[in-house]
Coordinates of C-alpha atoms in Angstrom, one line a residue:
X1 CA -10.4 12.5 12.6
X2 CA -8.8 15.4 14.6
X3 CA -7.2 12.4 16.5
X4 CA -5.8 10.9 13.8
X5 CA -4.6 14.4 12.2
X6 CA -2.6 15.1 15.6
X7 CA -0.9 11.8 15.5
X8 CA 0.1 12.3 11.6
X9 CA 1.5 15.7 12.8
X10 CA 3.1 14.3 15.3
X11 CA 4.6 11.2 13.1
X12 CA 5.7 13.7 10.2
X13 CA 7.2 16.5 12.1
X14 CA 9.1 13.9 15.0
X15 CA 11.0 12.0 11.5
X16 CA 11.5 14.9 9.4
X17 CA 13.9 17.3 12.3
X18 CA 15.4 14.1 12.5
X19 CA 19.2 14.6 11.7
X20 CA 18.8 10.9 9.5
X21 CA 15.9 12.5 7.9
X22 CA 18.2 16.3 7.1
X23 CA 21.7 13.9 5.8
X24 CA 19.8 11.2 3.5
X25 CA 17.8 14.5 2.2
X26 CA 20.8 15.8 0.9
X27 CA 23.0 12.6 -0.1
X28 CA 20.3 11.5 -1.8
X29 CA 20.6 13.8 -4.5
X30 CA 24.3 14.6 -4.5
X31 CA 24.6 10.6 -5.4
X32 CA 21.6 10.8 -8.1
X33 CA 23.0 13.6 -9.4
X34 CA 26.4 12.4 -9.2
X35 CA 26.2 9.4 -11.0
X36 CA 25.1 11.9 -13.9
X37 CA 27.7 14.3 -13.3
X38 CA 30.8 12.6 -12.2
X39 CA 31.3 10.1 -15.3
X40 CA 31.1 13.1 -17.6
X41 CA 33.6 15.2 -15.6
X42 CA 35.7 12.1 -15.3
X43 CA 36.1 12.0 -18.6
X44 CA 36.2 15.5 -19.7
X45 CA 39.0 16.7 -17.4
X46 CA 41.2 12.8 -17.9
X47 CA 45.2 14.2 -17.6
X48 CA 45.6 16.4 -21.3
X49 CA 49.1 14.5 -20.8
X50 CA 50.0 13.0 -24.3
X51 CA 50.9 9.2 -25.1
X52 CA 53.4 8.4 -27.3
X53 CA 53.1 4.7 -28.2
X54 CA 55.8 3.4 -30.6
X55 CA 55.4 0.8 -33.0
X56 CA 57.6 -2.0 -34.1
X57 CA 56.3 -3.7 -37.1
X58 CA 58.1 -6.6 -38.2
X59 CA 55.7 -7.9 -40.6
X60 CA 55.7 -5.1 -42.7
X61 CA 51.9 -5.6 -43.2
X62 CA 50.8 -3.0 -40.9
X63 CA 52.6 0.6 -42.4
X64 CA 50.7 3.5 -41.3
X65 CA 47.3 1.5 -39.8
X66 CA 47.9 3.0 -36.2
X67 CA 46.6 6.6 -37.0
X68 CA 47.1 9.1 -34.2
X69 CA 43.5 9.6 -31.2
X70 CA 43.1 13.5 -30.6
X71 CA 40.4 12.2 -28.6
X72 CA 42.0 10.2 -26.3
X73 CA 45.3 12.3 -26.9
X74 CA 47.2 9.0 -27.9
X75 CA 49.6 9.3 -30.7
X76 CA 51.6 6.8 -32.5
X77 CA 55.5 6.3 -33.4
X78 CA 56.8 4.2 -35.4
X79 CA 60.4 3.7 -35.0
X80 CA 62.7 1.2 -37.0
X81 CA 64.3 -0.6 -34.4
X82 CA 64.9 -4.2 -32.9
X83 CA 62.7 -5.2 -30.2
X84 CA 65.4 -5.5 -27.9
X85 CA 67.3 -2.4 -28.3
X86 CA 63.5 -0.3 -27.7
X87 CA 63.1 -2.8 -24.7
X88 CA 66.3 -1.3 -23.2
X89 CA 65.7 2.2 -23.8
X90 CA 62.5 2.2 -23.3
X91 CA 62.8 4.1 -19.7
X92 CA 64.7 7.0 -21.6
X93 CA 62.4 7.5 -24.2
X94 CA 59.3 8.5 -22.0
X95 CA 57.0 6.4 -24.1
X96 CA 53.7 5.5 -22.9
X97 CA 53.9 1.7 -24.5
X98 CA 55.8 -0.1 -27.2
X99 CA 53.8 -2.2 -29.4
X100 CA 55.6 -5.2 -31.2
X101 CA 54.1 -6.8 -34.4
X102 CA 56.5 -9.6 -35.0
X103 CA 56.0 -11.4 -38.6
X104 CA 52.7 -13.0 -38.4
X105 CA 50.8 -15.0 -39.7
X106 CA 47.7 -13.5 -41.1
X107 CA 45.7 -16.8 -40.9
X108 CA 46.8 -17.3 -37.0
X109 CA 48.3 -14.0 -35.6
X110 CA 50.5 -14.7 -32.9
X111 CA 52.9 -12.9 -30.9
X112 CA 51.2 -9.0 -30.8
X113 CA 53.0 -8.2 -27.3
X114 CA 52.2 -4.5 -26.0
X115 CA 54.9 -3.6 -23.1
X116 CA 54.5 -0.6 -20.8
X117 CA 55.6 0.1 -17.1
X118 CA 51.9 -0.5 -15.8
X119 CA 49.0 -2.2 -17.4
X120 CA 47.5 -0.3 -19.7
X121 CA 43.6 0.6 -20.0
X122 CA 41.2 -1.9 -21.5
X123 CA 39.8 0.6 -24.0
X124 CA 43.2 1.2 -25.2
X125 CA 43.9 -2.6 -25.6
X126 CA 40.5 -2.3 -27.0
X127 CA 41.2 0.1 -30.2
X128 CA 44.5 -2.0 -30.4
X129 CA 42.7 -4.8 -30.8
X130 CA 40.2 -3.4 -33.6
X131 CA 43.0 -1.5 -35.4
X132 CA 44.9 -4.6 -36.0
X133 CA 41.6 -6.9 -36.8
X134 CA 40.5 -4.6 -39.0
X135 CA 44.0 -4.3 -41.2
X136 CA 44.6 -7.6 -40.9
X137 CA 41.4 -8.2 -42.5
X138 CA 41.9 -5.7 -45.3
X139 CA 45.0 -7.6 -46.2
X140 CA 42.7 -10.8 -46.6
X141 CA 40.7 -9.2 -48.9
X142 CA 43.2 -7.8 -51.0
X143 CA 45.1 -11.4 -51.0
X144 CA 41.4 -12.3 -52.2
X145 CA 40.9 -10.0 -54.9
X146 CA 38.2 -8.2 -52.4
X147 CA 37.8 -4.7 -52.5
X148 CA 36.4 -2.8 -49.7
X149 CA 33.9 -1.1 -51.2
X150 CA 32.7 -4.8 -52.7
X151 CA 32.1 -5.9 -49.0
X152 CA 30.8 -2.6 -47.3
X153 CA 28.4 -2.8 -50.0
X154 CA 27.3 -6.5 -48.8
X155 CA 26.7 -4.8 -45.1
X156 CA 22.7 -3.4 -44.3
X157 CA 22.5 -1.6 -41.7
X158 CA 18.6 -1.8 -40.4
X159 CA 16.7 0.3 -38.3
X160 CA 13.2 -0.5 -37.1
X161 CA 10.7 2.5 -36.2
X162 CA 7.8 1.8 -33.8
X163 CA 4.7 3.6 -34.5
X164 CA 2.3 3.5 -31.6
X165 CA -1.3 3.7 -33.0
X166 CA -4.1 5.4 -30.8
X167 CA -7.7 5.5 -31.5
X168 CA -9.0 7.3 -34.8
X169 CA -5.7 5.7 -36.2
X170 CA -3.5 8.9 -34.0
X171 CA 0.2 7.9 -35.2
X172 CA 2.7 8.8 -32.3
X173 CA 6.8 7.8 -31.7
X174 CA 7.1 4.8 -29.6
X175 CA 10.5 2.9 -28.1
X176 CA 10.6 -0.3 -26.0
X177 CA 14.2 0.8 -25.1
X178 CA 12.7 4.0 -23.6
X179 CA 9.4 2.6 -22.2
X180 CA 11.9 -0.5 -19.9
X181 CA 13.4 1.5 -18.8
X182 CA 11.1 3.9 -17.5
X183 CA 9.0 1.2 -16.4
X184 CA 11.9 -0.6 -14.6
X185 CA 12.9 2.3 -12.6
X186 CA 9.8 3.4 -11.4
X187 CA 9.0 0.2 -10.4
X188 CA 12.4 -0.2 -8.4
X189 CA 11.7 2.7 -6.5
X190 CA 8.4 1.8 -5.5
X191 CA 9.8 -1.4 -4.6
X192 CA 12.5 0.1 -2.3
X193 CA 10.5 3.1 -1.0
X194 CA 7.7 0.3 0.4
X195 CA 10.5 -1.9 2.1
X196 CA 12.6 1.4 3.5
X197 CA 9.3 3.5 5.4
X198 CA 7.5 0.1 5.8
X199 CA 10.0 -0.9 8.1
X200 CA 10.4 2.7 9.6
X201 CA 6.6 1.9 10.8
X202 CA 7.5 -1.6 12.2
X203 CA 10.5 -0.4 13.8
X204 CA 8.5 2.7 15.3
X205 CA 5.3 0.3 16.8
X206 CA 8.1 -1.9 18.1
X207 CA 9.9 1.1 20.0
X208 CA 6.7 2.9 21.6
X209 CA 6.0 -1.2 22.4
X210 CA 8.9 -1.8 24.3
X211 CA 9.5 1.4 26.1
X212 CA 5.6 1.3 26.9
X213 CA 4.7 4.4 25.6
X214 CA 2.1 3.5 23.5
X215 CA -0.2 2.7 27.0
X216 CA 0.1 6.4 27.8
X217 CA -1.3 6.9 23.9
X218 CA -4.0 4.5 24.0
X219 CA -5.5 6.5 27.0
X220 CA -6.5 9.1 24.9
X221 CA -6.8 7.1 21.0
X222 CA -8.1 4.0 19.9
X223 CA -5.3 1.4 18.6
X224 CA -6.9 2.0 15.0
X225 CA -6.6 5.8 15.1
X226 CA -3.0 5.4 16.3
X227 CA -2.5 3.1 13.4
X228 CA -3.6 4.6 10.7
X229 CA -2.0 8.0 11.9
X230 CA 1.2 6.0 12.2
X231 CA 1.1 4.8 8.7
X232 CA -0.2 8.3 6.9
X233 CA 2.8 9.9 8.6
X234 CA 5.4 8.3 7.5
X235 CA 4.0 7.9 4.3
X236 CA 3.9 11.7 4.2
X237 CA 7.8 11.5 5.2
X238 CA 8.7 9.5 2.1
X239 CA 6.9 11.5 -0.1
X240 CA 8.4 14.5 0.8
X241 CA 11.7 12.8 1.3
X242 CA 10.8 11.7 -2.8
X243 CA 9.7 14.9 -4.1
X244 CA 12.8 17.1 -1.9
X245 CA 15.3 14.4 -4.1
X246 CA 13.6 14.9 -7.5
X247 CA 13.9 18.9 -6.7
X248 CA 17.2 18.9 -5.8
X249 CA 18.5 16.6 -8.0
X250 CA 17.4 18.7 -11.0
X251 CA 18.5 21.5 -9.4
X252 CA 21.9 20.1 -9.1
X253 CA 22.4 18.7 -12.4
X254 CA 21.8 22.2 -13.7
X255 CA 23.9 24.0 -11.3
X256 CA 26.7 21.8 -12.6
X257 CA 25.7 22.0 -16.0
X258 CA 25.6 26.4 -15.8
X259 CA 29.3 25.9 -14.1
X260 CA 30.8 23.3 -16.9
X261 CA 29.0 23.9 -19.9
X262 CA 30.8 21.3 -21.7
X263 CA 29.3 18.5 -19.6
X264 CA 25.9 19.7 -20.7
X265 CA 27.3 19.1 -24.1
X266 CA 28.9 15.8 -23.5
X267 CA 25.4 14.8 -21.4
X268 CA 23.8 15.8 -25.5
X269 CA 25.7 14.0 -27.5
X270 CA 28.0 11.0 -26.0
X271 CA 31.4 10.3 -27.4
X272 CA 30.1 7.1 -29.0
X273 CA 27.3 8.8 -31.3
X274 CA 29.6 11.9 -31.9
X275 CA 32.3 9.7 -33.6
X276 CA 29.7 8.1 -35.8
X277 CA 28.7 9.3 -39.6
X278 CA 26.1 11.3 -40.2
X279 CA 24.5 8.6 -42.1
X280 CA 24.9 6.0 -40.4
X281 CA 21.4 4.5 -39.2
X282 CA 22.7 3.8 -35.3
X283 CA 22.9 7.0 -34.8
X284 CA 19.6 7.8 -36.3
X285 CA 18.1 5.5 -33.6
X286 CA 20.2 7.1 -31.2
X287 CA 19.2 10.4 -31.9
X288 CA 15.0 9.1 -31.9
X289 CA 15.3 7.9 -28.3
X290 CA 15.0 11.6 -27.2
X291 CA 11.7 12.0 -29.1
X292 CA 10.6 8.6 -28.7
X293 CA 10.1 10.0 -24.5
X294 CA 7.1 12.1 -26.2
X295 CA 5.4 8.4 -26.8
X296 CA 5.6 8.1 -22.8
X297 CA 2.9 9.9 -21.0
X298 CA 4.9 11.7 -18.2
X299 CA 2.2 13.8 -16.5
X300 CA 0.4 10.2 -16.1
X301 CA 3.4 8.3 -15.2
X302 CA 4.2 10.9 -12.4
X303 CA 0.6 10.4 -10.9
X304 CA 0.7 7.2 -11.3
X305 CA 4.0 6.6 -9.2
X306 CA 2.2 8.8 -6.6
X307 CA -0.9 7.0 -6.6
X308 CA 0.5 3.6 -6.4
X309 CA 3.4 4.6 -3.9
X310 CA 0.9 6.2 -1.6
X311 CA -1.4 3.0 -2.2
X312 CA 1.1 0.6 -2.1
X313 CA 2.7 1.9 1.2
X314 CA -0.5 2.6 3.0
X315 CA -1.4 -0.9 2.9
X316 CA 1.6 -2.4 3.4
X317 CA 2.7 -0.3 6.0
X318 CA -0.7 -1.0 8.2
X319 CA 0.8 -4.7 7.6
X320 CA 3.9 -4.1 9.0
X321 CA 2.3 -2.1 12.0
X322 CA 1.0 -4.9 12.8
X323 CA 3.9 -7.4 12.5
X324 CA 5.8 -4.6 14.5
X325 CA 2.7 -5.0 17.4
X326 CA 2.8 -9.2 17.2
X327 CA 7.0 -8.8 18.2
X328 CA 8.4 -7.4 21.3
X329 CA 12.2 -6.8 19.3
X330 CA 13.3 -7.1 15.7
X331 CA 14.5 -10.1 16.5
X332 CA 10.4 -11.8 16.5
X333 CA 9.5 -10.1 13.4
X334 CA 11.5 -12.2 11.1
X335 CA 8.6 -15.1 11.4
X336 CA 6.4 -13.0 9.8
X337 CA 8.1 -10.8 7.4
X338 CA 8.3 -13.4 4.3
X339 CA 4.5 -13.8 3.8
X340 CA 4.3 -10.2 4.2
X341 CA 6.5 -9.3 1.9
X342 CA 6.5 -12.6 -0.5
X343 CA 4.4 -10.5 -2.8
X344 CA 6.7 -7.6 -3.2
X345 CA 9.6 -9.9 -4.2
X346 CA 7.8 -11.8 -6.4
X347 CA 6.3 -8.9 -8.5
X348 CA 10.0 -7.5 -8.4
X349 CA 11.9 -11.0 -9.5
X350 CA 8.8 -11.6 -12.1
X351 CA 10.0 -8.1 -14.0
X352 CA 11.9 -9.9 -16.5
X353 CA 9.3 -11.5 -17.9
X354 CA 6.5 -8.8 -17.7
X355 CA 9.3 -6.9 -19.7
X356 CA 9.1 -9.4 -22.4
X357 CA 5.1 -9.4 -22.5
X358 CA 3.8 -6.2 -20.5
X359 CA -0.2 -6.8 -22.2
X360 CA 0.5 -10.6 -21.3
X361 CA -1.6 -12.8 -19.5
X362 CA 1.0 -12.8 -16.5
X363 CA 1.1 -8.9 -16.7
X364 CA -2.4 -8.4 -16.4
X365 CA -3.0 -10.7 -13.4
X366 CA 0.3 -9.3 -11.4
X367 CA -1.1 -5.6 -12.3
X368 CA -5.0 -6.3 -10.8
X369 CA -4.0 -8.0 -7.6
X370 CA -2.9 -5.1 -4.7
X371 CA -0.4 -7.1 -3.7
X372 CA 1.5 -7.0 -6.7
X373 CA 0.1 -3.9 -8.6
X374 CA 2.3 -1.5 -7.0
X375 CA 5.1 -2.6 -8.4
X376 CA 3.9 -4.1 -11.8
X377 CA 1.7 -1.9 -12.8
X378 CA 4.6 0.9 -13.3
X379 CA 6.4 -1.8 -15.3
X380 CA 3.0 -2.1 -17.6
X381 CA 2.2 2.1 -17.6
X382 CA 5.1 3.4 -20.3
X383 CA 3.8 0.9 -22.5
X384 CA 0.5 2.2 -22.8
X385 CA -2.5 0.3 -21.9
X386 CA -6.4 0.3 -21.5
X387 CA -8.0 3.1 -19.4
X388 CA -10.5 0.2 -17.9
X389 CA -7.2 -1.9 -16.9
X390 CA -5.8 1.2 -14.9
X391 CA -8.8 2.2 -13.5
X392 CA -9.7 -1.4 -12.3
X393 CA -6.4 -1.7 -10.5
X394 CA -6.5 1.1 -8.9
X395 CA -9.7 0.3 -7.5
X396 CA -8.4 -3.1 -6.2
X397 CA -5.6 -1.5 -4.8
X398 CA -7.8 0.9 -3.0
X399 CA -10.1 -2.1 -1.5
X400 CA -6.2 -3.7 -0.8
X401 CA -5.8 -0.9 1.3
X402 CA -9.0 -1.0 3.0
X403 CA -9.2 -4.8 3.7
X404 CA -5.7 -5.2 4.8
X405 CA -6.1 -2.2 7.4
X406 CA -9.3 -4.0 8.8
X407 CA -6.9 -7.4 8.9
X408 CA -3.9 -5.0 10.6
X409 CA -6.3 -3.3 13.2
X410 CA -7.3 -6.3 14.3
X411 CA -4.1 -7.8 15.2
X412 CA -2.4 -4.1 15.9
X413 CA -5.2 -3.6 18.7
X414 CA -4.1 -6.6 20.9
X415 CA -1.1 -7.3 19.9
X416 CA 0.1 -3.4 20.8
X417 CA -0.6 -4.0 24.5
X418 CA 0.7 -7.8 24.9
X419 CA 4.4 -8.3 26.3
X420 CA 6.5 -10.9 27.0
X421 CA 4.3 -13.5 25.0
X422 CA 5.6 -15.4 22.4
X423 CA 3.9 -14.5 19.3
X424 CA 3.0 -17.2 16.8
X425 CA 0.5 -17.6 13.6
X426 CA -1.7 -19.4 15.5
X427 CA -2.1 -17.0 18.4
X428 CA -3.0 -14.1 15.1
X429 CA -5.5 -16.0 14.1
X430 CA -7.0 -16.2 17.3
X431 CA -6.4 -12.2 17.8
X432 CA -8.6 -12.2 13.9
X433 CA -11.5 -13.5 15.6
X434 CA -11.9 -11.8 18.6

């Protein structure tokens, strides 16, 4: 064990002075935290310039429907002229746009043109769009004899609540919105964190391999010591590397937040929800999403991740030390990659349809076997499910780890001191058996 603890100390503290190590540390969060940050600030500090659009309406069925945006600072002209006469002075008139409503047709509008020196935004052609649906519309009814407040009272707005029920009939907040997405994330990383220190391993074996280090090591360790210290200390790498980003990336989100306030309040409340009615039962649902995150377990999701990260890693990782022993260059690995990491893409493609049926037959199967678990299993926790499933899978992933380290020693014992050989899947199973 004091072997093995060397070679972890030696694995951790060679990757982490590492100047790749120090620059991802830091970029990690600044992107995390700036895809948070940056889209609010974007929008809270857009050019306070004001545009004037002028309107030409034609039809006459249209007076007074364009009302002015303090939001988006946009305000509205309209000006009683020809078409071609605002077309020519429409360089002198510092106008945003110039909107021309010719005399339609309310059955088949035709001939709305919008003119401006540059193409305007698509949220601005966008609320065009809805302004003059939405009037056109209105005129419709009134040809009809319709009022509006007959058809508004034909619209039902309804909103479903989810009620999770616990043993001795405990009521809590529940939201399949909430629990996807938690589920899908955590899941991605896992994914990604097993492929990017996995191959830090390989890559590692392959270098002491062809620089012949690793017959100075094996002097003093056995090939399964230097293994399994190879593996535990990179795995401790990417969990700190994981726990620095969560750190900083709080830290940095409420840095910005103390320095703009108003992005904090932007974050609250979005524009979308802020320009709905009080009433109105969308944003009710919008506003439960916050408390419906009480339905997910947190303290349990967080150990989770960190169980099934560590377990996930550890026993792929011994399996791509021992790919990285079989292959003299990265070139000789690809062979053997695919039915190593088959499982992890399959468990990651399969998502979808765990999503629509996490307590499904599918789900449960995906979630038992190690090879899958890691990753499924995440998708399956934020929707709550048996204490005998979770326990039971994290059992088999433990005996994962365990087998496939046996099956990795193995091959990583030979294959570690062979050169210039090519490698093939019969010559492994040869190594297996020796």
């Amino acid at each position: 064990m004091k072997k093995i603890g060397l070679i972890i100390k030696r694995e951790y503290w060679t990757r982490v002075r590492k100047k790749s190590f120090i620059i991802m540390t830091i970029l990690g969060p600044l992107l995390f935290a700036g895809i948070v940050v940056v889209p609010i600030w974007l929008a809270s500090s857009e050019s306070s310039d004001e545009k004037v659009i002028a309107v030409i309406d034609e039809s006459g069925l249209l007076a007074n429907s364009f009302q002015d945006d303090e939001d988006s600072n946009i305000r509205y002209e309209y000006i009683n002229r020809s078409i071609d006469d605002a077309k020519a002075n429409f360089s002198e008139s510092n106008r945003y746009g110039l909107l021309y409503i010719p005399a339609i047709d309310i059955n088949d509008p035709q001939g709305v043109t919008f003119f401006a020196e540059s193409n305007p935004s698509l949220q601005l052609l966008n609320n065009i769009r809805g302004t003059l649906r939405q009037n056109i519309r209105d005129v419709k009814m009134e040809r009809s004899n319709i009022s509006r407040a007959m058809l508004d009272s034909l619209e039902t707005q309804v909103s479903i609540n989810t009620i999770n029920l616990g043993q001795a009939g405990k009521e809590q907040q529940g939201n399949a919105e909430v629990a996807s997405a938690v589920g899908y994330v955590g899941a991605f990383l896992i994914y990604i964190f097993i492929f990017l220190y996995g191959a830090q391993v390989m890559r590692g074996v392959i270098e002491e391999k062809s620089s012949r280090i690793v017959e100075v090591i094996i002097s003093s360790v056995r090939p399964f010591q230097l293994m399994v210290g190879k593996v535990i200390g990179v795995a401790s790498v990417g969990l700190t590397q994981f726990l620095l980003w969560v750190g900083l990336t709080l830290l940095i989100v409420n840095v910005a937040g103390s320095f703009f306030p108003d992005l904090a309040s932007q974050a609250a409340t979005p524009p979308a929800m802020a320009q709905m009615p009080e009433s109105n039962p969308q944003l009710e649902a919008m506003q439960n999403i916050s408390s419906a995150f009480d339905s997910v377990n947190i303290p349990l999701l967080i150990s989770c991740f960190i169980f099934y990260f560590l377990g996930g890693y550890l026993m792929y990782g011994a399996l791509f030390a021992a790919v990285g022993s079989a292959a003299d260059s990265d070139t000789d690995t690809q062979q053997f990659m695919l039915p190593v990491s088959a499982p992890l893409i399959i468990s990651i493609v399969t998502l979808a349809a765990i999503l629509n049926e996490p307590n499904g037959t599918l789900a449960f199967w995906m979630s038992m076997i190690p090879f899958t678990s890691p990753v499924v299993m995440m998708m399956r926790i934020p929707f709550g499910l048996p204490t005998w499933q979770l326990i039971l899978s994290m059992v088999l992933l433990v005996g994962g780890f365990i087998f496939t380290t046996w099956i990795a020693a193995k091959i990583y014992r030979i294959g570690i001191l062979t050169y210039g050989t090519k490698v093939n899947y019969k010559t492994i199973g040869k190594w297996l058996f020796q």
